[in-house]
Amino acid sequence: MKIADVILWPGTKMCERLGVDPTSDAGLIRSMFNMIFYLVVILGGMWAFMG
């Protein structure tokens, strides 16, 4: 398993759950899900660290 597969895993799993091909649309849907996932994780971590 490559490091890219690990980083893209959340978006891939969300696409599979919704029945969308993760590689369709050049992976833009998967990228959107990854950005949302990592945004929540990073902001949550910053909020916990700063608060």
PDB file of N, CA, C and O in Angstrom, residues 8 10-12 14-15 18 20-37:
ATOM      1  N   LEU A   8      -5.591   9.066   0.501  1.00  0.00           N
ATOM      2  CA  LEU A   8      -6.854   9.135  -0.239  1.00  0.00           C
ATOM      3  C   LEU A   8      -7.908   8.166   0.283  1.00  0.00           C
ATOM      4  O   LEU A   8      -9.032   8.153  -0.211  1.00  0.00           O
ATOM      5  N   PRO A  10      -9.944   8.030   3.015  1.00  0.00           N
ATOM      6  CA  PRO A  10     -11.267   8.506   3.449  1.00  0.00           C
ATOM      7  C   PRO A  10     -12.186   8.842   2.278  1.00  0.00           C
ATOM      8  O   PRO A  10     -13.365   8.470   2.282  1.00  0.00           O
ATOM      9  N   GLY A  11     -11.669   9.529   1.278  1.00  0.00           N
ATOM     10  CA  GLY A  11     -12.489   9.882   0.123  1.00  0.00           C
ATOM     11  C   GLY A  11     -12.910   8.667  -0.679  1.00  0.00           C
ATOM     12  O   GLY A  11     -14.030   8.603  -1.181  1.00  0.00           O
ATOM     13  N   THR A  12     -12.012   7.689  -0.790  1.00  0.00           N
ATOM     14  CA  THR A  12     -12.336   6.466  -1.518  1.00  0.00           C
ATOM     15  C   THR A  12     -13.464   5.717  -0.824  1.00  0.00           C
ATOM     16  O   THR A  12     -14.405   5.248  -1.465  1.00  0.00           O
ATOM     17  N   MET A  14     -15.746   6.974   1.231  1.00  0.00           N
ATOM     18  CA  MET A  14     -16.998   7.724   1.130  1.00  0.00           C
ATOM     19  C   MET A  14     -17.623   7.557  -0.243  1.00  0.00           C
ATOM     20  O   MET A  14     -18.845   7.422  -0.362  1.00  0.00           O
ATOM     21  N   CYS A  15     -16.800   7.557  -1.294  1.00  0.00           N
ATOM     22  CA  CYS A  15     -17.318   7.341  -2.647  1.00  0.00           C
ATOM     23  C   CYS A  15     -17.907   5.943  -2.783  1.00  0.00           C
ATOM     24  O   CYS A  15     -18.974   5.774  -3.378  1.00  0.00           O
ATOM     25  N   LEU A  18     -21.287   5.768  -1.171  1.00  0.00           N
ATOM     26  CA  LEU A  18     -22.333   6.445  -1.929  1.00  0.00           C
ATOM     27  C   LEU A  18     -22.571   5.816  -3.292  1.00  0.00           C
ATOM     28  O   LEU A  18     -23.464   6.233  -4.024  1.00  0.00           O
ATOM     29  N   VAL A  20     -20.370   5.777  -5.848  1.00  0.00           N
ATOM     30  CA  VAL A  20     -19.730   6.573  -6.891  1.00  0.00           C
ATOM     31  C   VAL A  20     -18.345   5.992  -7.158  1.00  0.00           C
ATOM     32  O   VAL A  20     -17.637   5.626  -6.224  1.00  0.00           O
ATOM     33  N   ASP A  21     -17.976   5.923  -8.425  1.00  0.00           N
ATOM     34  CA  ASP A  21     -16.642   5.445  -8.777  1.00  0.00           C
ATOM     35  C   ASP A  21     -15.622   6.493  -8.342  1.00  0.00           C
ATOM     36  O   ASP A  21     -15.694   7.647  -8.782  1.00  0.00           O
ATOM     37  N   PRO A  22     -14.677   6.137  -7.466  1.00  0.00           N
ATOM     38  CA  PRO A  22     -13.710   7.122  -6.958  1.00  0.00           C
ATOM     39  C   PRO A  22     -12.824   7.750  -8.026  1.00  0.00           C
ATOM     40  O   PRO A  22     -12.309   8.843  -7.841  1.00  0.00           O
ATOM     41  N   THR A  23     -12.654   7.082  -9.163  1.00  0.00           N
ATOM     42  CA  THR A  23     -11.786   7.634 -10.207  1.00  0.00           C
ATOM     43  C   THR A  23     -12.564   8.389 -11.279  1.00  0.00           C
ATOM     44  O   THR A  23     -11.955   8.941 -12.192  1.00  0.00           O
ATOM     45  N   SER A  24     -13.898   8.425 -11.186  1.00  0.00           N
ATOM     46  CA  SER A  24     -14.661   9.178 -12.173  1.00  0.00           C
ATOM     47  C   SER A  24     -14.429  10.670 -11.969  1.00  0.00           C
ATOM     48  O   SER A  24     -14.046  11.116 -10.890  1.00  0.00           O
ATOM     49  N   ASP A  25     -14.662  11.452 -12.990  1.00  0.00           N
ATOM     50  CA  ASP A  25     -14.440  12.903 -12.955  1.00  0.00           C
ATOM     51  C   ASP A  25     -13.019  13.238 -12.523  1.00  0.00           C
ATOM     52  O   ASP A  25     -12.793  14.225 -11.820  1.00  0.00           O
ATOM     53  N   ALA A  26     -12.078  12.427 -12.920  1.00  0.00           N
ATOM     54  CA  ALA A  26     -10.657  12.618 -12.593  1.00  0.00           C
ATOM     55  C   ALA A  26     -10.432  12.672 -11.088  1.00  0.00           C
ATOM     56  O   ALA A  26      -9.502  13.310 -10.620  1.00  0.00           O
ATOM     57  N   GLY A  27     -11.277  12.015 -10.323  1.00  0.00           N
ATOM     58  CA  GLY A  27     -11.106  11.943  -8.876  1.00  0.00           C
ATOM     59  C   GLY A  27     -11.519  13.208  -8.136  1.00  0.00           C
ATOM     60  O   GLY A  27     -11.176  13.364  -6.963  1.00  0.00           O
ATOM     61  N   LEU A  28     -12.256  14.113  -8.776  1.00  0.00           N
ATOM     62  CA  LEU A  28     -12.640  15.365  -8.123  1.00  0.00           C
ATOM     63  C   LEU A  28     -13.598  15.138  -6.962  1.00  0.00           C
ATOM     64  O   LEU A  28     -13.517  15.830  -5.941  1.00  0.00           O
ATOM     65  N   ILE A  29     -14.508  14.189  -7.097  1.00  0.00           N
ATOM     66  CA  ILE A  29     -15.451  13.905  -6.008  1.00  0.00           C
ATOM     67  C   ILE A  29     -14.693  13.342  -4.815  1.00  0.00           C
ATOM     68  O   ILE A  29     -14.917  13.752  -3.670  1.00  0.00           O
ATOM     69  N   ARG A  30     -13.768  12.434  -5.068  1.00  0.00           N
ATOM     70  CA  ARG A  30     -12.948  11.869  -3.993  1.00  0.00           C
ATOM     71  C   ARG A  30     -12.108  12.960  -3.339  1.00  0.00           C
ATOM     72  O   ARG A  30     -11.966  13.002  -2.118  1.00  0.00           O
ATOM     73  N   SER A  31     -11.563  13.872  -4.137  1.00  0.00           N
ATOM     74  CA  SER A  31     -10.772  14.974  -3.593  1.00  0.00           C
ATOM     75  C   SER A  31     -11.615  15.873  -2.701  1.00  0.00           C
ATOM     76  O   SER A  31     -11.153  16.331  -1.655  1.00  0.00           O
ATOM     77  N   MET A  32     -12.868  16.134  -3.106  1.00  0.00           N
ATOM     78  CA  MET A  32     -13.749  16.961  -2.293  1.00  0.00           C
ATOM     79  C   MET A  32     -13.991  16.299  -0.937  1.00  0.00           C
ATOM     80  O   MET A  32     -13.914  16.959   0.105  1.00  0.00           O
ATOM     81  N   PHE A  33     -14.280  15.000  -0.938  1.00  0.00           N
ATOM     82  CA  PHE A  33     -14.500  14.291   0.319  1.00  0.00           C
ATOM     83  C   PHE A  33     -13.239  14.286   1.181  1.00  0.00           C
ATOM     84  O   PHE A  33     -13.327  14.434   2.401  1.00  0.00           O
ATOM     85  N   ASN A  34     -12.072  14.138   0.556  1.00  0.00           N
ATOM     86  CA  ASN A  34     -10.822  14.176   1.312  1.00  0.00           C
ATOM     87  C   ASN A  34     -10.596  15.544   1.931  1.00  0.00           C
ATOM     88  O   ASN A  34     -10.182  15.643   3.083  1.00  0.00           O
ATOM     89  N   MET A  35     -10.860  16.616   1.173  1.00  0.00           N
ATOM     90  CA  MET A  35     -10.678  17.967   1.715  1.00  0.00           C
ATOM     91  C   MET A  35     -11.606  18.216   2.892  1.00  0.00           C
ATOM     92  O   MET A  35     -11.188  18.797   3.904  1.00  0.00           O
ATOM     93  N   ILE A  36     -12.855  17.784   2.777  1.00  0.00           N
ATOM     94  CA  ILE A  36     -13.805  17.960   3.881  1.00  0.00           C
ATOM     95  C   ILE A  36     -13.349  17.159   5.094  1.00  0.00           C
ATOM     96  O   ILE A  36     -13.364  17.661   6.222  1.00  0.00           O
ATOM     97  N   PHE A  37     -12.932  15.920   4.894  1.00  0.00           N
ATOM     98  CA  PHE A  37     -12.495  15.068   5.998  1.00  0.00           C
ATOM     99  C   PHE A  37     -11.295  15.672   6.711  1.00  0.00           C
ATOM    100  O   PHE A  37     -11.290  15.816   7.934  1.00  0.00           O
TER     101      PHE A  37
END
